[in-house]
Structures are given as C-alpha cells and as structure tokens.
C-alpha cells in the first residue's frame, strides 16, 4: 500500500496518536492533512510521554519524515513551541519535519474572533476550543487568509497587514484592532526566520515520494463525526476530517490512497456541545472517565462519556471507506459485568438504524441498547489475541460484524507496547 489514511470514527479522542506512532515505522513519511492546534495526540512508550498538537506523532519514529499539509491552519507560536519541546526531549526535527507553503497561518485576529463569538452565543455556543480554528478557515474560504508562502515572500508585511485588516472590522474596538495588527506584524519577522527551514512545496515532496514507491501515512485530526459536512453540524470542527480530504489537504491524487484505518474507541466520548445518543450521566460516566483518563490533551476539559454507538461507527465506516479498525481502550471496560452497546435509535417511536443528518433529530433519539457480557478480567498490557478473555473476543467480533470491518489492532493500554496486532495488511 503506497498511501494509507488513519481517521477517527467518532467525535475525536479515539487514540489516533498512539496508532500513528505504532505503525509509522512501516512508512517513509507521515502527513497531517487538516485541523490546527485544537487537536491533541498523546503518545506513551516506556517511561516517556508526549502530548502533540500540530506535529504528527510519526515524528517520534527516528526514521520517519513528517509533513504538515496545506489543509491545515497553523499557529506559528504553537508550532514553534512544540518544536522546542521535542528538541529539548532529544527528538530531532530539522530535515525531518516540513510545512506545506500552501498551508494557512492562524493569527491572533482569529483567536480574538473565536473567543468573542463563542461568548456572544451564550447557551447556544458550539463548544469550540476558542483557539481560532474556525475564523482561520473562514478567512481561507473568504480568500483573505495568510499562507506560509505569503510569509516567505519579499512583501510579506504588506500582505500580512492586508489580511489582518480585511478580517478586522468585526472587532468593534479600533484600539484592539490596531493592537492585534501591530503585535502580529512585530512577531511575524521572527516567525519568518524560524519557519523558513520547514517550508516546502508539500504536494511536490509527497508526490515525489509516492512516485519513488515510498509509503506515506496520512493522519487527520478530530474524528468523522466532527467533519464539517458529514458530522453533527453545526457542532463540528471547521474542516473535513474524513478520509476523502486526505488527498485535497496534502496535494496528492486520490488514486495514491489505497486504504483507510479507522480508529474506534471501545466506548464513546465527545467534547463540547452537540448530540450524543449513547451518553451516560452520573457515576457511570465518571467511572469510565476516570478509568480511561478522559480529559482533553489540548484543553484538559473532561470528556462526555457513553456506551459504544455502533450506528455512528457503521456510518463512519461507510463515509471513510474503513478497511481495518484499530480498536482502542478495550482495557477500560475490564471491570464491567455487562457492557451495553447502541445498535439503533428510536425516533418518535420508530426504529432507525442509520445516522440522521438533522442534529435536532439526533438530539432527541432514544438509544436502542444491546447488552453484551463483560469479561471481568484484566486485559491491560495483553499483546496477543489468544490471551484475551473469551468475552472480550466476543465483544470485538460483535463490533466487527455490526460495523463491517475487521479489528486489525486492539489497544490494551496507553503505551505503544500495550497492543494486540492481528497482521492486517493496512497496519503493516
């Protein structure tokens, strides 16, 4: 397989960072194709722990080269801070990390707009991280954005001033508009100097690799249910998180992508506002949250927790073309005697087995639950499929049958080495 995509099958936080870290040694390069520093990947191996936000977790594999694709919105200070942290941890980034010069830069004006809009929405807020992601993508589509190639041009300051000025009128205070403009221009000269070694023609680089027969892993941020077209709109992120955007967001042809790995948590979580049919409340949710350490890598926000929604998972398999499932956090369910899973929805008394487009409808559904047997044994740290309890195997097989894809990887703990690999070709 020359190109493989890793994509989340829920509302994000499925464990994509661990999966990419684990399989990236099998690839020559890893490219992230959308999102910004509102996403987070946690990677643990041995006694080391990394929290990444912009840079693909493939950077932790010594021979792997990483690319931030043109489909991303990149906050220069966040990127440079992350590079500094990696270098301080003896992870080399120079000549192993590149940014497409067509990528949009996320500026302070975008952060200001994001925060003020969320505040103005009050109880109707979307639940964004207020890091400026949405306004940065808006500027891109409105053709007033500022790209890395603009920063590298000779007249970069004029272009930057024009970009910020076009987006400034929504800031009602003239003094605040001027402050945002002046501080951004003052900082951008240093960004230009430090980002120059990472800038490249990302499409050319990746297509050259593919033409040479090298293998490339494409990773998205968030999950399929936060996709701006296919997710629980409007409670979504501002980009296309699904596998189809891997080509557009990195500048490679769709024909170079030969398979998709879908990362699916053994239960369901989401952060922020929006519908969640299988959500739990009270002590049941808290038990899963604490056992699974369900707090945002980027924000620290507690995640909403619920039973595995197989209707949503099957929908995500369809829109992404998932050929293999990476099932994560199976060990979190170890202590449960019974494990309900959502196999359908009741809408006005009628059973529905497809994921509805209308968010208001989805918010009112009653989940139809099938109760499966728990295994009541420790699976944490197990590394062979044969060593899993029979009831755990039954749980995995039930998911495979309902969703329609094989679980080629089963994570039994947060660390790289705590993984069952079943030899699926997409994961080798």
CSV table of C-alpha atoms in Angstrom, one decimal:
chain,number,residue,atom,x,y,z
A,1,UNK,CA,0.0,0.0,0.0
A,2,UNK,CA,1.6,3.3,-1.0
A,3,UNK,CA,-0.8,5.6,0.8
A,4,UNK,CA,-2.9,4.7,3.9
A,5,UNK,CA,-5.2,7.1,5.9
A,6,UNK,CA,-5.7,6.9,9.6
A,7,UNK,CA,-9.0,8.6,10.6
A,8,UNK,CA,-11.1,8.8,13.8
A,9,UNK,CA,-14.5,7.1,13.7
A,10,UNK,CA,-16.2,9.0,16.5
A,11,UNK,CA,-16.0,12.6,17.8
A,12,UNK,CA,-12.2,12.6,18.1
A,13,UNK,CA,-10.0,11.5,21.0
A,14,UNK,CA,-10.1,7.9,19.8
A,15,UNK,CA,-6.4,7.3,20.2
A,16,UNK,CA,-5.1,8.1,16.7
A,17,UNK,CA,-1.8,9.4,18.1
A,18,UNK,CA,-0.9,6.0,19.5
A,19,UNK,CA,-2.0,4.2,16.3
A,20,UNK,CA,0.1,6.5,14.1
A,21,UNK,CA,3.1,6.3,16.4
A,22,UNK,CA,2.8,2.5,16.4
A,23,UNK,CA,2.6,1.9,12.7
A,24,UNK,CA,4.6,4.9,11.4
A,25,UNK,CA,7.9,2.9,11.3
A,26,UNK,CA,6.3,0.9,8.5
A,27,UNK,CA,6.0,4.2,6.4
A,28,UNK,CA,8.6,6.6,5.0
A,29,UNK,CA,6.5,9.7,5.8
A,30,UNK,CA,3.5,10.9,7.8
A,31,UNK,CA,1.4,13.8,6.7
A,32,UNK,CA,-1.4,15.5,8.6
A,33,UNK,CA,-4.0,16.9,6.2
A,34,UNK,CA,-6.4,19.1,8.3
A,35,UNK,CA,-7.0,20.9,11.6
A,36,UNK,CA,-4.9,23.0,13.8
A,37,UNK,CA,-3.7,23.1,17.4
A,38,UNK,CA,-7.2,22.5,18.8
A,39,UNK,CA,-6.4,18.8,18.4
A,40,UNK,CA,-4.1,16.7,20.6
A,41,UNK,CA,-2.4,13.3,20.3
A,42,UNK,CA,-1.0,11.6,23.4
A,43,UNK,CA,1.8,9.1,22.9
A,44,UNK,CA,3.3,6.9,25.6
A,45,UNK,CA,6.1,4.3,25.4
A,46,UNK,CA,8.3,3.1,28.2
A,47,UNK,CA,8.5,5.9,30.7
A,48,UNK,CA,8.2,8.6,28.1
A,49,UNK,CA,5.1,10.7,27.5
A,50,UNK,CA,4.5,13.2,24.6
A,51,UNK,CA,1.4,15.5,24.0
A,52,UNK,CA,1.4,16.7,20.4
A,53,UNK,CA,-1.0,19.2,18.9
A,54,UNK,CA,0.2,20.1,15.4
A,55,UNK,CA,3.0,17.8,14.6
A,56,UNK,CA,2.2,14.1,13.6
A,57,UNK,CA,3.2,11.5,16.2
A,58,UNK,CA,5.3,9.9,13.5
A,59,UNK,CA,8.0,12.4,14.5
A,60,UNK,CA,8.8,10.1,17.4
A,61,UNK,CA,9.9,7.4,15.0
A,62,UNK,CA,13.5,8.2,14.2
A,63,UNK,CA,13.5,7.4,10.5
A,64,UNK,CA,10.1,8.9,9.6
A,65,UNK,CA,9.7,12.3,7.9
A,66,UNK,CA,6.6,14.4,8.8
A,67,UNK,CA,4.7,17.0,6.7
A,68,UNK,CA,2.1,19.5,7.8
A,69,UNK,CA,-0.2,19.6,4.8
A,70,UNK,CA,-1.9,22.5,3.0
A,71,UNK,CA,-5.2,21.6,4.5
A,72,UNK,CA,-4.1,22.7,8.0
A,73,UNK,CA,-4.3,26.0,9.8
A,74,UNK,CA,-1.0,26.5,11.6
A,75,UNK,CA,-0.5,28.9,14.6
A,76,UNK,CA,3.2,29.8,14.3
A,77,UNK,CA,3.8,30.2,18.1
A,78,UNK,CA,2.2,26.9,18.8
A,79,UNK,CA,4.2,25.1,16.2
A,80,UNK,CA,7.5,26.6,17.3
A,81,UNK,CA,6.7,25.8,21.0
A,82,UNK,CA,6.1,22.2,20.0
A,83,UNK,CA,9.3,22.0,18.1
A,84,UNK,CA,11.2,23.4,21.0
A,85,UNK,CA,9.7,20.8,23.4
A,86,UNK,CA,10.6,18.0,21.0
A,87,UNK,CA,14.1,19.2,20.6
A,88,UNK,CA,14.5,19.5,24.4
A,89,UNK,CA,13.4,15.9,24.6
A,90,UNK,CA,16.1,15.0,22.1
A,91,UNK,CA,13.7,14.4,19.2
A,92,UNK,CA,15.3,15.8,16.0
A,93,UNK,CA,13.0,17.8,13.8
A,94,UNK,CA,15.4,19.5,11.3
A,95,UNK,CA,15.3,17.8,7.9
A,96,UNK,CA,12.5,15.5,9.3
A,97,UNK,CA,9.7,18.0,9.6
A,98,UNK,CA,8.2,20.2,6.8
A,99,UNK,CA,5.2,22.5,6.3
A,100,UNK,CA,3.5,22.9,3.0
A,101,UNK,CA,3.9,26.5,1.8
A,102,UNK,CA,0.2,26.5,0.9
A,103,UNK,CA,-0.9,26.0,4.5
A,104,UNK,CA,-2.8,28.8,6.1
A,105,UNK,CA,-1.4,30.6,9.1
A,106,UNK,CA,-3.6,31.1,12.1
A,107,UNK,CA,-3.2,34.6,13.6
A,108,UNK,CA,-4.1,36.4,16.8
A,109,UNK,CA,-7.1,38.0,15.0
A,110,UNK,CA,-8.6,34.6,14.5
A,111,UNK,CA,-8.2,33.7,18.2
A,112,UNK,CA,-9.9,37.0,19.2
A,113,UNK,CA,-12.8,36.4,16.8
A,114,UNK,CA,-13.3,32.8,18.0
A,115,UNK,CA,-13.4,33.8,21.7
A,116,UNK,CA,-15.8,36.8,21.2
A,117,UNK,CA,-18.2,34.7,19.0
A,118,UNK,CA,-18.4,31.9,21.5
A,119,UNK,CA,-19.1,34.3,24.3
A,120,UNK,CA,-21.8,36.1,22.3
A,121,UNK,CA,-23.6,32.8,21.6
A,122,UNK,CA,-24.1,32.2,25.3
A,123,UNK,CA,-26.1,29.0,25.9
A,124,UNK,CA,-26.1,28.3,22.1
A,125,UNK,CA,-22.3,28.1,22.0
A,126,UNK,CA,-20.7,25.5,19.7
A,127,UNK,CA,-18.2,24.5,22.3
A,128,UNK,CA,-15.0,25.3,20.4
A,129,UNK,CA,-11.6,25.4,22.0
A,130,UNK,CA,-11.5,29.2,21.2
A,131,UNK,CA,-8.1,28.7,19.5
A,132,UNK,CA,-9.1,30.5,16.3
A,133,UNK,CA,-9.6,27.4,14.1
A,134,UNK,CA,-13.0,28.4,12.7
A,135,UNK,CA,-12.1,32.0,11.8
A,136,UNK,CA,-8.9,30.9,10.2
A,137,UNK,CA,-10.7,28.5,7.9
A,138,UNK,CA,-13.3,31.2,7.2
A,139,UNK,CA,-10.5,33.6,6.1
A,140,UNK,CA,-9.2,30.9,3.8
A,141,UNK,CA,-12.6,30.4,2.1
A,142,UNK,CA,-13.2,34.1,2.0
A,143,UNK,CA,-9.8,34.5,0.2
A,144,UNK,CA,-8.4,36.8,2.9
A,145,UNK,CA,-6.2,34.3,4.6
A,146,UNK,CA,-2.4,34.5,5.0
A,147,UNK,CA,-0.4,31.4,3.9
A,148,UNK,CA,3.1,30.3,4.7
A,149,UNK,CA,4.2,31.2,1.2
A,150,UNK,CA,2.9,34.8,1.8
A,151,UNK,CA,5.1,35.0,4.9
A,152,UNK,CA,8.1,33.8,2.8
A,153,UNK,CA,7.5,36.5,0.1
A,154,UNK,CA,9.5,39.7,-0.1
A,155,UNK,CA,6.5,41.9,0.5
A,156,UNK,CA,5.2,39.7,3.4
A,157,UNK,CA,4.5,42.6,5.7
A,158,UNK,CA,2.2,44.3,3.2
A,159,UNK,CA,0.4,41.0,2.6
A,160,UNK,CA,0.0,40.4,6.3
A,161,UNK,CA,-1.3,43.9,7.0
A,162,UNK,CA,-3.9,43.5,4.2
A,163,UNK,CA,-5.0,40.1,5.5
A,164,UNK,CA,-5.5,41.2,9.1
A,165,UNK,CA,-7.2,44.5,8.0
A,166,UNK,CA,-9.7,42.6,5.9
A,167,UNK,CA,-10.7,40.4,8.9
A,168,UNK,CA,-10.6,43.2,11.5
A,169,UNK,CA,-13.9,45.1,11.1
A,170,UNK,CA,-15.8,42.5,13.3
A,171,UNK,CA,-13.6,43.7,16.2
A,172,UNK,CA,-15.6,46.7,17.3
A,173,UNK,CA,-12.9,48.4,19.3
A,174,UNK,CA,-10.5,50.3,17.0
A,175,UNK,CA,-7.7,50.2,19.6
A,176,UNK,CA,-8.0,46.4,19.9
A,177,UNK,CA,-7.9,46.1,16.1
A,178,UNK,CA,-4.7,48.2,15.9
A,179,UNK,CA,-3.1,46.2,18.8
A,180,UNK,CA,-3.8,42.9,17.1
A,181,UNK,CA,-2.3,44.2,13.8
A,182,UNK,CA,0.8,45.7,15.4
A,183,UNK,CA,1.6,42.7,17.6
A,184,UNK,CA,1.1,40.3,14.8
A,185,UNK,CA,3.4,42.2,12.4
A,186,UNK,CA,6.0,42.6,15.2
A,187,UNK,CA,6.1,38.8,15.8
A,188,UNK,CA,5.9,37.7,12.2
A,189,UNK,CA,9.5,38.7,11.3
A,190,UNK,CA,10.7,36.1,13.9
A,191,UNK,CA,8.2,33.6,12.6
A,192,UNK,CA,9.6,34.1,9.1
A,193,UNK,CA,13.2,33.4,10.2
A,194,UNK,CA,12.3,30.3,12.2
A,195,UNK,CA,9.8,28.8,9.8
A,196,UNK,CA,11.9,29.1,6.7
A,197,UNK,CA,13.8,25.8,7.2
A,198,UNK,CA,10.5,23.9,7.4
A,199,UNK,CA,8.7,25.5,4.4
A,200,UNK,CA,8.4,23.3,1.3
A,201,UNK,CA,6.2,22.5,-1.7
A,202,UNK,CA,4.3,19.8,0.2
A,203,UNK,CA,2.5,18.5,-2.9
A,204,UNK,CA,5.7,18.1,-4.8
A,205,UNK,CA,7.5,16.4,-1.9
A,206,UNK,CA,4.8,13.9,-1.3
A,207,UNK,CA,4.2,13.1,-4.9
A,208,UNK,CA,7.9,12.6,-5.5
A,209,UNK,CA,7.9,10.1,-2.6
A,210,UNK,CA,4.9,8.2,-4.0
A,211,UNK,CA,6.5,8.1,-7.5
A,212,UNK,CA,9.6,6.6,-5.9
A,213,UNK,CA,7.5,3.9,-4.3
A,214,UNK,CA,7.8,5.2,-0.8
A,215,UNK,CA,4.9,4.6,1.6
A,216,UNK,CA,3.0,7.5,3.1
A,217,UNK,CA,0.7,7.6,6.1
A,218,UNK,CA,-2.0,10.3,6.2
A,219,UNK,CA,-3.5,11.3,9.5
A,220,UNK,CA,-6.4,13.5,10.3
A,221,UNK,CA,-7.3,15.4,13.5
A,222,UNK,CA,-10.6,15.1,15.4
A,223,UNK,CA,-13.0,12.4,14.1
A,224,UNK,CA,-15.5,11.7,11.4
A,225,UNK,CA,-18.5,12.9,13.4
A,226,UNK,CA,-16.8,16.3,13.7
A,227,UNK,CA,-16.5,16.6,9.9
A,228,UNK,CA,-18.0,19.9,8.7
A,229,UNK,CA,-20.0,18.1,6.0
A,230,UNK,CA,-20.6,14.7,7.5
A,231,UNK,CA,-20.6,15.3,11.2
A,232,UNK,CA,-23.2,16.6,13.7
A,233,UNK,CA,-23.4,20.0,12.1
A,234,UNK,CA,-23.2,22.7,13.4
A,235,UNK,CA,-21.5,21.1,16.4
A,236,UNK,CA,-18.4,20.2,14.3
A,237,UNK,CA,-15.0,21.5,13.5
A,238,UNK,CA,-14.3,23.8,10.6
A,239,UNK,CA,-12.6,21.4,8.2
A,240,UNK,CA,-13.2,18.0,6.6
A,241,UNK,CA,-11.9,15.3,9.0
A,242,UNK,CA,-12.9,12.4,6.9
A,243,UNK,CA,-10.5,10.3,4.8
A,244,UNK,CA,-11.6,11.8,1.5
A,245,UNK,CA,-9.9,15.1,2.4
A,246,UNK,CA,-6.5,13.4,2.8
A,247,UNK,CA,-5.9,14.0,-0.9
A,248,UNK,CA,-7.0,17.6,-1.0
A,249,UNK,CA,-5.4,18.5,2.3
A,250,UNK,CA,-2.0,17.2,1.2
A,251,UNK,CA,-1.9,17.7,-2.5
A,252,UNK,CA,-1.8,14.1,-3.7
A,253,UNK,CA,-4.1,12.4,-6.1
A,254,UNK,CA,-6.9,10.2,-4.6
A,255,UNK,CA,-5.6,7.3,-6.6
A,256,UNK,CA,-2.5,7.2,-4.4
A,257,UNK,CA,-4.5,6.3,-1.3
A,258,UNK,CA,-5.2,2.6,-1.2
A,259,UNK,CA,-6.7,2.0,2.2
A,260,UNK,CA,-8.2,3.6,5.4
A,261,UNK,CA,-7.6,2.6,9.0
A,262,UNK,CA,-10.5,3.7,11.3
A,263,UNK,CA,-9.7,4.3,15.0
A,264,UNK,CA,-12.6,3.4,17.2
A,265,UNK,CA,-12.7,3.6,21.0
A,266,UNK,CA,-14.3,0.7,22.7
A,267,UNK,CA,-16.9,3.1,24.2
A,268,UNK,CA,-17.8,6.7,23.0
A,269,UNK,CA,-16.7,10.1,24.1
A,270,UNK,CA,-17.1,13.7,22.9
A,271,UNK,CA,-16.0,17.1,24.0
A,272,UNK,CA,-18.1,20.3,23.6
A,273,UNK,CA,-21.7,20.8,22.8
A,274,UNK,CA,-23.9,18.7,20.5
A,275,UNK,CA,-26.0,15.5,20.4
A,276,UNK,CA,-24.7,12.3,21.9
A,277,UNK,CA,-27.3,9.5,21.8
A,278,UNK,CA,-25.5,6.9,24.0
A,279,UNK,CA,-24.2,9.4,26.6
A,280,UNK,CA,-24.1,8.4,30.2
A,281,UNK,CA,-24.6,10.6,33.3
A,282,UNK,CA,-23.6,10.5,36.9
A,283,UNK,CA,-21.4,7.8,38.4
A,284,UNK,CA,-21.4,5.5,35.4
A,285,UNK,CA,-19.9,8.2,33.2
A,286,UNK,CA,-17.5,9.2,35.9
A,287,UNK,CA,-16.3,5.7,36.3
A,288,UNK,CA,-15.4,5.4,32.6
A,289,UNK,CA,-13.9,9.0,32.6
A,290,UNK,CA,-11.6,8.2,35.4
A,291,UNK,CA,-10.6,4.8,34.3
A,292,UNK,CA,-10.0,6.0,30.7
A,293,UNK,CA,-8.4,9.3,31.7
A,294,UNK,CA,-10.9,11.1,29.6
A,295,UNK,CA,-9.6,14.6,29.7
A,296,UNK,CA,-8.6,16.6,26.6
A,297,UNK,CA,-5.0,16.5,25.6
A,298,UNK,CA,-5.1,20.1,24.4
A,299,UNK,CA,-7.7,21.7,26.8
A,300,UNK,CA,-7.9,19.4,29.8
A,301,UNK,CA,-11.6,19.5,29.6
A,302,UNK,CA,-13.5,16.4,30.9
A,303,UNK,CA,-14.9,14.4,28.1
A,304,UNK,CA,-18.6,13.3,27.9
A,305,UNK,CA,-18.7,9.5,28.1
A,306,UNK,CA,-21.1,6.9,26.9
A,307,UNK,CA,-21.6,3.4,25.6
A,308,UNK,CA,-20.2,2.4,22.2
A,309,UNK,CA,-22.5,3.8,19.5
A,310,UNK,CA,-22.4,1.2,16.7
A,311,UNK,CA,-24.8,3.1,14.5
A,312,UNK,CA,-22.4,6.0,14.4
A,313,UNK,CA,-19.4,3.7,13.9
A,314,UNK,CA,-21.0,2.0,10.9
A,315,UNK,CA,-21.8,5.4,9.4
A,316,UNK,CA,-18.2,6.4,9.9
A,317,UNK,CA,-17.0,3.2,8.3
A,318,UNK,CA,-19.2,4.0,5.2
A,319,UNK,CA,-18.2,7.6,4.7
A,320,UNK,CA,-14.5,6.9,5.2
A,321,UNK,CA,-14.2,3.5,3.4
A,322,UNK,CA,-12.6,2.0,6.5
A,323,UNK,CA,-10.9,-1.3,5.7
A,324,UNK,CA,-9.5,-2.0,9.1
A,325,UNK,CA,-10.5,-1.0,12.6
A,326,UNK,CA,-7.9,0.0,15.3
A,327,UNK,CA,-10.0,-0.6,18.5
A,328,UNK,CA,-8.6,1.3,21.4
A,329,UNK,CA,-9.1,1.4,25.2
A,330,UNK,CA,-10.6,-2.1,25.5
A,331,UNK,CA,-9.0,-2.4,28.9
A,332,UNK,CA,-11.1,0.5,30.3
A,333,UNK,CA,-14.1,-1.9,30.2
A,334,UNK,CA,-12.3,-4.7,32.2
A,335,UNK,CA,-14.3,-4.3,35.4
A,336,UNK,CA,-17.8,-4.3,33.9
A,337,UNK,CA,-20.1,-7.3,34.2
A,338,UNK,CA,-22.3,-6.1,31.4
A,339,UNK,CA,-21.5,-3.8,28.5
A,340,UNK,CA,-24.4,-2.1,26.6
A,341,UNK,CA,-23.8,-1.0,23.0
A,342,UNK,CA,-26.1,1.2,20.9
A,343,UNK,CA,-27.5,-0.7,17.9
A,344,UNK,CA,-30.2,1.6,16.8
A,345,UNK,CA,-32.3,4.7,17.6
A,346,UNK,CA,-35.9,5.3,18.4
A,347,UNK,CA,-37.3,8.5,16.8
A,348,UNK,CA,-40.9,9.2,17.6
A,349,UNK,CA,-41.4,5.5,18.4
A,350,UNK,CA,-39.9,4.4,15.1
A,351,UNK,CA,-36.7,2.4,15.0
A,352,UNK,CA,-33.9,3.9,12.8
A,353,UNK,CA,-30.6,2.2,12.0
A,354,UNK,CA,-29.0,5.0,10.1
A,355,UNK,CA,-27.2,8.1,11.4
A,356,UNK,CA,-29.6,11.1,10.8
A,357,UNK,CA,-28.3,14.3,9.2
A,358,UNK,CA,-30.6,16.6,11.3
A,359,UNK,CA,-28.9,17.4,14.5
A,360,UNK,CA,-32.1,18.3,16.3
A,361,UNK,CA,-33.5,14.9,15.4
A,362,UNK,CA,-30.3,13.2,16.7
A,363,UNK,CA,-30.5,15.1,19.9
A,364,UNK,CA,-34.0,13.7,20.6
A,365,UNK,CA,-33.4,10.0,19.8
A,366,UNK,CA,-33.6,7.2,22.4
A,367,UNK,CA,-30.8,4.7,22.0
A,368,UNK,CA,-31.6,1.1,21.5
A,369,UNK,CA,-29.2,-0.9,23.6
A,370,UNK,CA,-28.0,-4.5,23.3
A,371,UNK,CA,-26.3,-5.7,26.4
A,372,UNK,CA,-23.2,-7.8,26.0
A,373,UNK,CA,-21.4,-9.8,28.6
A,374,UNK,CA,-18.4,-8.3,30.3
A,375,UNK,CA,-15.2,-10.3,31.0
A,376,UNK,CA,-14.3,-9.2,34.5
A,377,UNK,CA,-10.6,-9.9,33.9
A,378,UNK,CA,-7.6,-7.7,33.3
A,379,UNK,CA,-6.8,-7.1,29.6
A,380,UNK,CA,-4.4,-4.2,30.3
A,381,UNK,CA,-1.0,-5.0,28.7
A,382,UNK,CA,-2.0,-8.1,26.8
A,383,UNK,CA,-0.3,-8.3,23.4
A,384,UNK,CA,-1.8,-11.4,21.7
A,385,UNK,CA,-5.3,-12.0,20.6
A,386,UNK,CA,-5.3,-15.5,22.0
A,387,UNK,CA,-4.6,-14.2,25.5
A,388,UNK,CA,-7.8,-12.0,25.5
A,389,UNK,CA,-10.7,-13.4,27.6
A,390,UNK,CA,-13.4,-15.1,25.5
A,391,UNK,CA,-16.0,-12.5,26.4
A,392,UNK,CA,-13.6,-9.7,25.2
A,393,UNK,CA,-13.1,-11.6,21.9
A,394,UNK,CA,-16.9,-11.8,21.6
A,395,UNK,CA,-17.2,-8.1,22.1
A,396,UNK,CA,-14.6,-7.5,19.4
A,397,UNK,CA,-16.3,-9.8,17.0
A,398,UNK,CA,-19.7,-8.2,17.7
A,399,UNK,CA,-18.2,-4.8,16.7
A,400,UNK,CA,-16.6,-6.2,13.6
A,401,UNK,CA,-19.8,-7.8,12.4
A,402,UNK,CA,-22.0,-4.8,13.1
A,403,UNK,CA,-19.6,-2.2,11.6
A,404,UNK,CA,-18.4,-4.3,8.7
A,405,UNK,CA,-14.7,-4.2,9.1
A,406,UNK,CA,-12.0,-6.3,10.9
A,407,UNK,CA,-10.3,-5.1,14.0
A,408,UNK,CA,-6.7,-5.4,12.9
A,409,UNK,CA,-5.3,-3.7,16.1
A,410,UNK,CA,-6.6,-3.8,19.6
A,411,UNK,CA,-5.1,-1.4,22.2
A,412,UNK,CA,-4.9,-2.7,25.7
A,413,UNK,CA,-3.3,0.2,27.4
A,414,UNK,CA,-1.9,3.8,26.7
A,415,UNK,CA,1.6,2.7,25.9
A,416,UNK,CA,2.9,1.8,22.5
A,417,UNK,CA,3.8,-1.7,23.5
A,418,UNK,CA,0.4,-2.5,25.0
A,419,UNK,CA,-1.2,-3.5,21.8
A,420,UNK,CA,-2.6,-6.6,20.0
A,421,UNK,CA,-1.7,-6.7,16.3
A,422,UNK,CA,-3.5,-9.2,14.1
A,423,UNK,CA,-1.5,-8.9,11.0
A,424,UNK,CA,-3.9,-6.8,8.9
A,425,UNK,CA,-2.0,-5.6,5.7
A,426,UNK,CA,-3.1,-1.9,6.2
A,427,UNK,CA,-1.3,-1.9,9.6
A,428,UNK,CA,2.0,-3.5,8.3
